[in-house]
PDB file of C-alpha atoms and ligand atoms in Angstrom:
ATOM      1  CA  UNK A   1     -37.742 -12.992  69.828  1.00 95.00           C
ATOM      2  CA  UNK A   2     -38.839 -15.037  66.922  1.00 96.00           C
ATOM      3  CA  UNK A   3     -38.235 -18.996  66.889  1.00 96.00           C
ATOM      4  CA  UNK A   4     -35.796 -17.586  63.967  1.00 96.00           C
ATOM      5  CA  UNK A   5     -33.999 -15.300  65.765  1.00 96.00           C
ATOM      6  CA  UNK A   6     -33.353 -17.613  68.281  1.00 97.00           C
ATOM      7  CA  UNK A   7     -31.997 -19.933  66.607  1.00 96.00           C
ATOM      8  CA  UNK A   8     -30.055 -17.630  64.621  1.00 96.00           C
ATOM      9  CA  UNK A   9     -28.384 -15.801  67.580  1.00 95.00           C
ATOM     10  CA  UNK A  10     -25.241 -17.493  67.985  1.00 94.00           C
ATOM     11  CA  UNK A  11     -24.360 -16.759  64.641  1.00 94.00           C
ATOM     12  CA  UNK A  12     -25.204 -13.357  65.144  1.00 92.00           C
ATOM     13  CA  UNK A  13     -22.627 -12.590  67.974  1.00 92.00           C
ATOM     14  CA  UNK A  14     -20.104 -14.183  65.426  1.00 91.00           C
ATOM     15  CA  UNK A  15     -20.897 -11.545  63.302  1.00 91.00           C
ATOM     16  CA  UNK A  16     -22.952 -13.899  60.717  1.00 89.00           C
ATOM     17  CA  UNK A  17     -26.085 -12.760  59.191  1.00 86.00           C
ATOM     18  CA  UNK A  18     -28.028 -12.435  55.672  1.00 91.00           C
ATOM     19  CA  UNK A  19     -29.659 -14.583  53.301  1.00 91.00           C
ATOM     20  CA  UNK A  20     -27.296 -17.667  54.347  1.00 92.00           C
ATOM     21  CA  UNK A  21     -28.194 -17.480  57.746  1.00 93.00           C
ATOM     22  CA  UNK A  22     -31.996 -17.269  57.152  1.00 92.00           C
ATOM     23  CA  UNK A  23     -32.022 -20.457  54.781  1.00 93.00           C
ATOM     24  CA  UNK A  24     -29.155 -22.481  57.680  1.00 94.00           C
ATOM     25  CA  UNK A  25     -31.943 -21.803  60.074  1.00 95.00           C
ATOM     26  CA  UNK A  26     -35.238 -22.825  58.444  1.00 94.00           C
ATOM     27  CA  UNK A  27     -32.938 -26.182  57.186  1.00 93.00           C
ATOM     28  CA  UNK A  28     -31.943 -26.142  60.651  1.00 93.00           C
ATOM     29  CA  UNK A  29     -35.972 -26.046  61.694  1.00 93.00           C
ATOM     30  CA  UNK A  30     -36.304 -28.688  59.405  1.00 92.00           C
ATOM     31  CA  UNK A  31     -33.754 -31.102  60.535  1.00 91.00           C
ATOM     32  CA  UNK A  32     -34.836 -30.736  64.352  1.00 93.00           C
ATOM     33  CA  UNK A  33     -38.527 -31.663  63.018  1.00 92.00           C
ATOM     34  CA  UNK A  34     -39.997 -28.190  63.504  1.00 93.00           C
ATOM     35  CA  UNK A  35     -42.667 -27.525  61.261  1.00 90.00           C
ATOM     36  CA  UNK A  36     -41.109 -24.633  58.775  1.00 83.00           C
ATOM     37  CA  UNK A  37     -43.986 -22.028  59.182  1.00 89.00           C
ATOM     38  CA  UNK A  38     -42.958 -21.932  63.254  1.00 94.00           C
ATOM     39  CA  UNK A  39     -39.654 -20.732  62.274  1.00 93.00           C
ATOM     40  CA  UNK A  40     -41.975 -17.064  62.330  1.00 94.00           C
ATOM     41  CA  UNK A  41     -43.663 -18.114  65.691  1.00 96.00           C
ATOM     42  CA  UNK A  42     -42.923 -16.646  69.204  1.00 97.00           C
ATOM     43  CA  UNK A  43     -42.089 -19.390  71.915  1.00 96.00           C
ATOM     44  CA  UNK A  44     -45.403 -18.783  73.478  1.00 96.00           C
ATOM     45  CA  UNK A  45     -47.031 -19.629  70.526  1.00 96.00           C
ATOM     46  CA  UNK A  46     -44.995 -23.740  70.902  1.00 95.00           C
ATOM     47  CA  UNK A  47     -45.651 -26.512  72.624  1.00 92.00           C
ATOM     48  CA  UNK A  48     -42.963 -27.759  75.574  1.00 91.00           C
ATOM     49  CA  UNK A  49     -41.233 -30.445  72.929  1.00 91.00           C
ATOM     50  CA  UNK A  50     -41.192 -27.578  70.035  1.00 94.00           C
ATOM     51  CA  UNK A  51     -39.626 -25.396  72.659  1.00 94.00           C
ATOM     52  CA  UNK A  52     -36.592 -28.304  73.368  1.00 92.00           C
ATOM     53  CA  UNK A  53     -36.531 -28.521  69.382  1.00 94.00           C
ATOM     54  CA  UNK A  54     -35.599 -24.801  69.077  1.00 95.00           C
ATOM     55  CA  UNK A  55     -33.301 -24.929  71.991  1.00 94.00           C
ATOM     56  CA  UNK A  56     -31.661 -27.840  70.404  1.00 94.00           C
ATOM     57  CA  UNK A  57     -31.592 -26.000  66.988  1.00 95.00           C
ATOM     58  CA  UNK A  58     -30.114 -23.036  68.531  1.00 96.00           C
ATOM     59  CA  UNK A  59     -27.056 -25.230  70.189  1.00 95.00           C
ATOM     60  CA  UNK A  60     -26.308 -26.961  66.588  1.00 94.00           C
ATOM     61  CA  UNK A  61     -26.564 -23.810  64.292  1.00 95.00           C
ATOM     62  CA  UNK A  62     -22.373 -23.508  65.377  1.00 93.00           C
ATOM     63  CA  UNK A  63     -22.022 -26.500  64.319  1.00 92.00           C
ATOM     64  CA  UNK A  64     -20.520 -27.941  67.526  1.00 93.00           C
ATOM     65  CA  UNK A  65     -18.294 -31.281  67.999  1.00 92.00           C
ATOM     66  CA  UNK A  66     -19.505 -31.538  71.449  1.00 94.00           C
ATOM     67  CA  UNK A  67     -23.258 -31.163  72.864  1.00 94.00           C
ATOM     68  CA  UNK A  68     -23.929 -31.099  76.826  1.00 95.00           C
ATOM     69  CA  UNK A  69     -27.425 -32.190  77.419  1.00 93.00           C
ATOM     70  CA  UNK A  70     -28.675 -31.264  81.409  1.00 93.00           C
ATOM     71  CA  UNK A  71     -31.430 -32.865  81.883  1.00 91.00           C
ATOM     72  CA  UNK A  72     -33.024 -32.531  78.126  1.00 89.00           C
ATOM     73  CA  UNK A  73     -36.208 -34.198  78.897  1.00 87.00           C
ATOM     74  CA  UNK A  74     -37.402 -33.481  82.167  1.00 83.00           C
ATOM     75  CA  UNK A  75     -39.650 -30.615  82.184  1.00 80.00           C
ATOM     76  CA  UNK A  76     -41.396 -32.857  78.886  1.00 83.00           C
ATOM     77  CA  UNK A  77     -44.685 -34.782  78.842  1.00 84.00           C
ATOM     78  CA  UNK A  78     -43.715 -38.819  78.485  1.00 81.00           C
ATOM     79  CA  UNK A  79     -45.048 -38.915  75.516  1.00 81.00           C
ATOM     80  CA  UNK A  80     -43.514 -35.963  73.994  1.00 87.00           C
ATOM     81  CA  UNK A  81     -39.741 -37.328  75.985  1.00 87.00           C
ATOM     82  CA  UNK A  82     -39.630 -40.525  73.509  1.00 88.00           C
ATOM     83  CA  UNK A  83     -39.634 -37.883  70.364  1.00 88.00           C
ATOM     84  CA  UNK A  84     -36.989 -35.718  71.762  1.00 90.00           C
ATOM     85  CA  UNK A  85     -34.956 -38.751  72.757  1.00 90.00           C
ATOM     86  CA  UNK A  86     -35.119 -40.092  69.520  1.00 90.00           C
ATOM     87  CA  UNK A  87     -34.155 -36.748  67.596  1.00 91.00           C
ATOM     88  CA  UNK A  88     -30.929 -36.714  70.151  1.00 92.00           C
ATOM     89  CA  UNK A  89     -30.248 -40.003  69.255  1.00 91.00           C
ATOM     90  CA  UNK A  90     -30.884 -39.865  65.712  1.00 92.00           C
ATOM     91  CA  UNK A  91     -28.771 -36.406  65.527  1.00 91.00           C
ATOM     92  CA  UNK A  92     -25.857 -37.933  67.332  1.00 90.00           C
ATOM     93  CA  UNK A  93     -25.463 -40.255  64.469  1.00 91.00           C
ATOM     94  CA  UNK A  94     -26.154 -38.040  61.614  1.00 91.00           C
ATOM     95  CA  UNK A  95     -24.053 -35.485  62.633  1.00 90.00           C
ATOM     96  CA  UNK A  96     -20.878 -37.525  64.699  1.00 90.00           C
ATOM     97  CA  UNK A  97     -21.395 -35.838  67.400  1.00 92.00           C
ATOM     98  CA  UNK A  98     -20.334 -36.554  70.728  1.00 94.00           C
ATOM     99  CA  UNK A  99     -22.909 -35.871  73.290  1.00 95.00           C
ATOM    100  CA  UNK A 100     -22.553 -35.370  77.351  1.00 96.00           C
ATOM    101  CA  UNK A 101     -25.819 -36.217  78.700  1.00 95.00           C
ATOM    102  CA  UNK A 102     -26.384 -35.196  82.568  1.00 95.00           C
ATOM    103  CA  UNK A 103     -29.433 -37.231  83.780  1.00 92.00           C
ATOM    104  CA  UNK A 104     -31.238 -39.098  87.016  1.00 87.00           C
ATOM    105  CA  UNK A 105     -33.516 -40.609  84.496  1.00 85.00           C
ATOM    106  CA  UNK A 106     -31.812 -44.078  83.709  1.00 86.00           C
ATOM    107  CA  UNK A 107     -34.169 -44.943  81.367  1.00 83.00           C
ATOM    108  CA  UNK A 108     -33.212 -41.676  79.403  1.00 86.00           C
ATOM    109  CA  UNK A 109     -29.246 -43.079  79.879  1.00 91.00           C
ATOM    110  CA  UNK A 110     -29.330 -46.154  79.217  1.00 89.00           C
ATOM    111  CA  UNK A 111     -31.476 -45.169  75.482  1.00 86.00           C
ATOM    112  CA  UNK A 112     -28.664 -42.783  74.027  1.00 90.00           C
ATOM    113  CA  UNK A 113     -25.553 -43.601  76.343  1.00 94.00           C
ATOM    114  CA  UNK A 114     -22.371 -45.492  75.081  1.00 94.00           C
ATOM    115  CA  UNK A 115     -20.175 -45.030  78.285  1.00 96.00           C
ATOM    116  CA  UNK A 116     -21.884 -44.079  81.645  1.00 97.00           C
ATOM    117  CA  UNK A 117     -20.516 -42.207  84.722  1.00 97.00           C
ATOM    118  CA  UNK A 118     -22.146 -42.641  87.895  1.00 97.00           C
ATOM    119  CA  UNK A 119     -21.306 -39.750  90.160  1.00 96.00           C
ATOM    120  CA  UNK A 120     -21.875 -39.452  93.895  1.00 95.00           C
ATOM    121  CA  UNK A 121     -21.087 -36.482  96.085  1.00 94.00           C
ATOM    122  CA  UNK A 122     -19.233 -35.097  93.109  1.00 92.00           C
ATOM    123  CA  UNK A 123     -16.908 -37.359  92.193  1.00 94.00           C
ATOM    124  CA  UNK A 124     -16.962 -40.388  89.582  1.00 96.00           C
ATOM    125  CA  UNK A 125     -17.698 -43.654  91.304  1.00 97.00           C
ATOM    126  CA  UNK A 126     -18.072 -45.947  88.579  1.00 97.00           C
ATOM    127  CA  UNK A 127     -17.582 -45.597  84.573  1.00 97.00           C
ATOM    128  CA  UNK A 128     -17.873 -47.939  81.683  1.00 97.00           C
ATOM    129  CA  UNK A 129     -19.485 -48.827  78.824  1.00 96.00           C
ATOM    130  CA  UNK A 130     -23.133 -48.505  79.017  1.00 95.00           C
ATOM    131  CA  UNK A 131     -24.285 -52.244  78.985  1.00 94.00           C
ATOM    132  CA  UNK A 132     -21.867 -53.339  81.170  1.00 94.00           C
ATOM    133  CA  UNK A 133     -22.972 -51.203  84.113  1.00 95.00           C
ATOM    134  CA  UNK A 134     -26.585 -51.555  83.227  1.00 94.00           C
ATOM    135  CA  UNK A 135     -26.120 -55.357  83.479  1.00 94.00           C
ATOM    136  CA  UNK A 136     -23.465 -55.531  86.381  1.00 94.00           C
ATOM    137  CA  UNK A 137     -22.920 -52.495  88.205  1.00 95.00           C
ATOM    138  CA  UNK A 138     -20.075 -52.987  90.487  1.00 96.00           C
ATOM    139  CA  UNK A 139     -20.550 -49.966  92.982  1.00 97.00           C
ATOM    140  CA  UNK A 140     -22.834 -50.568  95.664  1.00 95.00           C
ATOM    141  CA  UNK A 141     -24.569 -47.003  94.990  1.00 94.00           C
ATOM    142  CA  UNK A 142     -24.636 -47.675  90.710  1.00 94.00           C
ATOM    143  CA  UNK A 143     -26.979 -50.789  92.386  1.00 93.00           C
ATOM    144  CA  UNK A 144     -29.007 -48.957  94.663  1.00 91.00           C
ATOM    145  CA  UNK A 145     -30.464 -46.589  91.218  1.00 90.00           C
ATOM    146  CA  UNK A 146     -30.808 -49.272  89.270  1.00 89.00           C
ATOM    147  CA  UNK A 147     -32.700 -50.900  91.687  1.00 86.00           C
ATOM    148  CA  UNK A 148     -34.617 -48.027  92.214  1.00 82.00           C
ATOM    149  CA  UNK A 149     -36.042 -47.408  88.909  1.00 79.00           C
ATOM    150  CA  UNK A 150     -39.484 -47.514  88.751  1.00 74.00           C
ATOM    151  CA  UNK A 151     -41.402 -50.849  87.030  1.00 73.00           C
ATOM    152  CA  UNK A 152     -43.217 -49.572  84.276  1.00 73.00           C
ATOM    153  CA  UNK A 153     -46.619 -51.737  85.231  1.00 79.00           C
ATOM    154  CA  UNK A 154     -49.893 -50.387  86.438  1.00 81.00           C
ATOM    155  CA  UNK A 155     -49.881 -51.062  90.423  1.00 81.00           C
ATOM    156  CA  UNK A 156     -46.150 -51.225  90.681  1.00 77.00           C
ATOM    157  CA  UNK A 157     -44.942 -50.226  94.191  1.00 79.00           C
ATOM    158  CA  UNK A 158     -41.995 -47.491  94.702  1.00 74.00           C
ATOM    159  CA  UNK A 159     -39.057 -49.748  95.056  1.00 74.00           C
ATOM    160  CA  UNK A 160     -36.409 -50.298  97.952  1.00 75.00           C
ATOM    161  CA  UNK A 161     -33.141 -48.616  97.742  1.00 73.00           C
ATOM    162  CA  UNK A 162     -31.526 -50.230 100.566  1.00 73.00           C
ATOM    163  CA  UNK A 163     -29.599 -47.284 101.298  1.00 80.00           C
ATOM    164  CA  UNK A 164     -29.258 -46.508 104.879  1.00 72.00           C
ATOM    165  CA  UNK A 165     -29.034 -42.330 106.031  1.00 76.00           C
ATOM    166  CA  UNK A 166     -29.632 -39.322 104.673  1.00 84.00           C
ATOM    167  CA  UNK A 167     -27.382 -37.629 101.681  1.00 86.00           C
ATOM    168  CA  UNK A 168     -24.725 -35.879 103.518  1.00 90.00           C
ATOM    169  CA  UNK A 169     -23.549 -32.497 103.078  1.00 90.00           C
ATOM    170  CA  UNK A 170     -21.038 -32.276 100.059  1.00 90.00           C
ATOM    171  CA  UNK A 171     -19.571 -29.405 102.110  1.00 92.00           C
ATOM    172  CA  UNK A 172     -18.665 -31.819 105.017  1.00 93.00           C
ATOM    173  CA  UNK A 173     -18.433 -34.964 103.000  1.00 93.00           C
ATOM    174  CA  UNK A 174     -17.788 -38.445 104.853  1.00 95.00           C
ATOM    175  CA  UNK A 175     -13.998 -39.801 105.298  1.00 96.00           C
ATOM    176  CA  UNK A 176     -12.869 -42.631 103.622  1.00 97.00           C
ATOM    177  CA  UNK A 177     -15.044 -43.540 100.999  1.00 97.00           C
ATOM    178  CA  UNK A 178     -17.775 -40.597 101.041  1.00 96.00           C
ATOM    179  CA  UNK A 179     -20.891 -43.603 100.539  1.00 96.00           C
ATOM    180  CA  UNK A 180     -20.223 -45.445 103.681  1.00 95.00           C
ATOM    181  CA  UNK A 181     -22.683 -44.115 105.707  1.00 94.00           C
ATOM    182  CA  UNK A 182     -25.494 -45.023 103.450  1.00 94.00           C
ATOM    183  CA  UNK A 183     -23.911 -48.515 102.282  1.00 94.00           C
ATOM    184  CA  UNK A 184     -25.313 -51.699 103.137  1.00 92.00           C
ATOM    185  CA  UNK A 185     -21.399 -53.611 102.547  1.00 94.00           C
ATOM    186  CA  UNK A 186     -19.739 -50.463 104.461  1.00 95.00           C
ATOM    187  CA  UNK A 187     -16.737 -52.214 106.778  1.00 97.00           C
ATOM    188  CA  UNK A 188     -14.613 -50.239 108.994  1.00 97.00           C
ATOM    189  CA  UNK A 189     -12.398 -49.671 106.183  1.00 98.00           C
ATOM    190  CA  UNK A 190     -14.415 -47.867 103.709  1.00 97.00           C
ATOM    191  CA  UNK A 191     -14.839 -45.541 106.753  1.00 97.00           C
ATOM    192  CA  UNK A 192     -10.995 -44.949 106.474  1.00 97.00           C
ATOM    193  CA  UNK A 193      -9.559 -45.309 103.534  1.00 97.00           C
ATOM    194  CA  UNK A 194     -10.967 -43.501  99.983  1.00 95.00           C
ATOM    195  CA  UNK A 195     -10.667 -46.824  97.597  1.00 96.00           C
ATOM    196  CA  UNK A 196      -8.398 -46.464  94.573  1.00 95.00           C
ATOM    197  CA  UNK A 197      -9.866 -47.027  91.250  1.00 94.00           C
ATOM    198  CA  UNK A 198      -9.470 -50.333  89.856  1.00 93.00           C
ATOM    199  CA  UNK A 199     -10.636 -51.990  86.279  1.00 91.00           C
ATOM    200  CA  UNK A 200      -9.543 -50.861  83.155  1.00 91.00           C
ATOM    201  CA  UNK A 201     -12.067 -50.085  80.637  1.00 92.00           C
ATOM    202  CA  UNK A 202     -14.793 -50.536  83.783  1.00 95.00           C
ATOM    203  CA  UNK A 203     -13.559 -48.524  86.219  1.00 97.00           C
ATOM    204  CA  UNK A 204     -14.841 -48.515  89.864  1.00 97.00           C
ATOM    205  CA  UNK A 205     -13.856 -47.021  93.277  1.00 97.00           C
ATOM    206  CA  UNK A 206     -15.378 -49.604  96.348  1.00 98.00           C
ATOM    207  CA  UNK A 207     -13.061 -51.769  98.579  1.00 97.00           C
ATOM    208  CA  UNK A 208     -15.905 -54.440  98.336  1.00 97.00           C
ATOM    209  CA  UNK A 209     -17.596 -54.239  94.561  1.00 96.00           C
ATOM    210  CA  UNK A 210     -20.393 -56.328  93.415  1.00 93.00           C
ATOM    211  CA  UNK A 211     -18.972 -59.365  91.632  1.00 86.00           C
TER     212      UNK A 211
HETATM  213  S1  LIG B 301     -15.859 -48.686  99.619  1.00 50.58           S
HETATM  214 FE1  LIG B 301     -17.121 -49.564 101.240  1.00 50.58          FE
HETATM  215  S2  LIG B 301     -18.615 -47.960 101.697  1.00 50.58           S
HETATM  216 FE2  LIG B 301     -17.693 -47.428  99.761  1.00 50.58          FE
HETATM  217  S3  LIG B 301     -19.072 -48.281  98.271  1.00 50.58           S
HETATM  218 FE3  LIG B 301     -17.488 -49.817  98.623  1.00 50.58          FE
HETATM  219  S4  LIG B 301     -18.308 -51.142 100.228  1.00 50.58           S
HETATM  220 FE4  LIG B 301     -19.551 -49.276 100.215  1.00 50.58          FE
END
């Protein structure tokens, strides 16, 4: 399929088509910051970022109120992850959307997140607004990946998680809460008891959170 058609099929299963279709699409092209001639290109013919623009083209053409991102930069060359960030970013304000971003990269979060949730074993350990978690996480595993985020500095050593055993099966999770055998602050009561969430707009779930 052309870059055009690609774009243009979720229209097409809506039963859209024509001349207003073809012009929504190369605007579309535009917009994403794909070069207009590409909009006659196969995808073997783009480069890894022009690839994420089209797929990103291709999820706004329906003119959604909600985008989920998985991951939108990972398979991208750093230099070509700062101009897909941006676009995100800069779309999420042009067009109001609200955008679910699934990520490990907490560089990549903390750029176009408002509100974070940090999950572990599948359930939400921690939420809040962005800065406050980036600048005083109060679950002891929300520390552990901040502290393990690489220092961008030639030389830098891979740093210390502090996290003691290996990640346990999510099909036999832990009692109590599900972190404790990895937790440096586990007591015999995390083992015990799943902690209830407290905070309001910072919500956490730990017996013994980070002040
Ligand atoms: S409840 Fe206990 S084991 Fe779980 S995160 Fe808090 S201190 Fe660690």
């Amino acid at each position: 399929m052309t870059v055009e058609a690609i774009i243009a099929a979720p229209m097409r299963v809506r039963g859209e088509g024509g001349r207003a279709l073809q012009s929504r699409v190369r605007e579309l092209a535009g917009e994403v910051g794909l070069p207009r001639h590409l909009v006659e290109a196969y995808p073997s013919q783009l480069s890894g970022g022009q690839r994420q623009r089209v797929a990103i083209a291709r999820a706004l053409i329906g003119e959604p109120e909600i985008l989920i991102c998985d991951e939108p930069t990972s398979a991208l060359d750093v230099s070509v992850q700062s101009q897909i960030l941006n676009l995100l970013h800069n779309l999420k304000r042009q067009l109001n959307l609200t955008m679910i971003l699934i990520s490990h990269n907490l560089a990549v979060v903390h750029h176009l997140a408002d509100e974070v949730a940090v999950m572990y074993l599948g359930q939400i350990v921690e939420r809040g607004p962005s800065r406050e978690i980036f600048e005083r996480a109060r679950h002891p595993y929300s520390e552990a990946l901040l502290k393990a985020v690489l220092p961008p500095r030639a030389g830098a050593r891979l740093p210390e998680m502090g996290l003691e055993a290996e990640f346990p099966s999510p099909l036999n999770p832990p009692s109590g809460c599900t972190f404790h055998p990895r937790c440096p602050k586990a007591e015999a009561l995390c083992a015990r008891q799943m902690p209830d969430k407290s905070g309001t707009a910072h919500i956490y779930r730990c017996h013994f959170p980070n002040n």
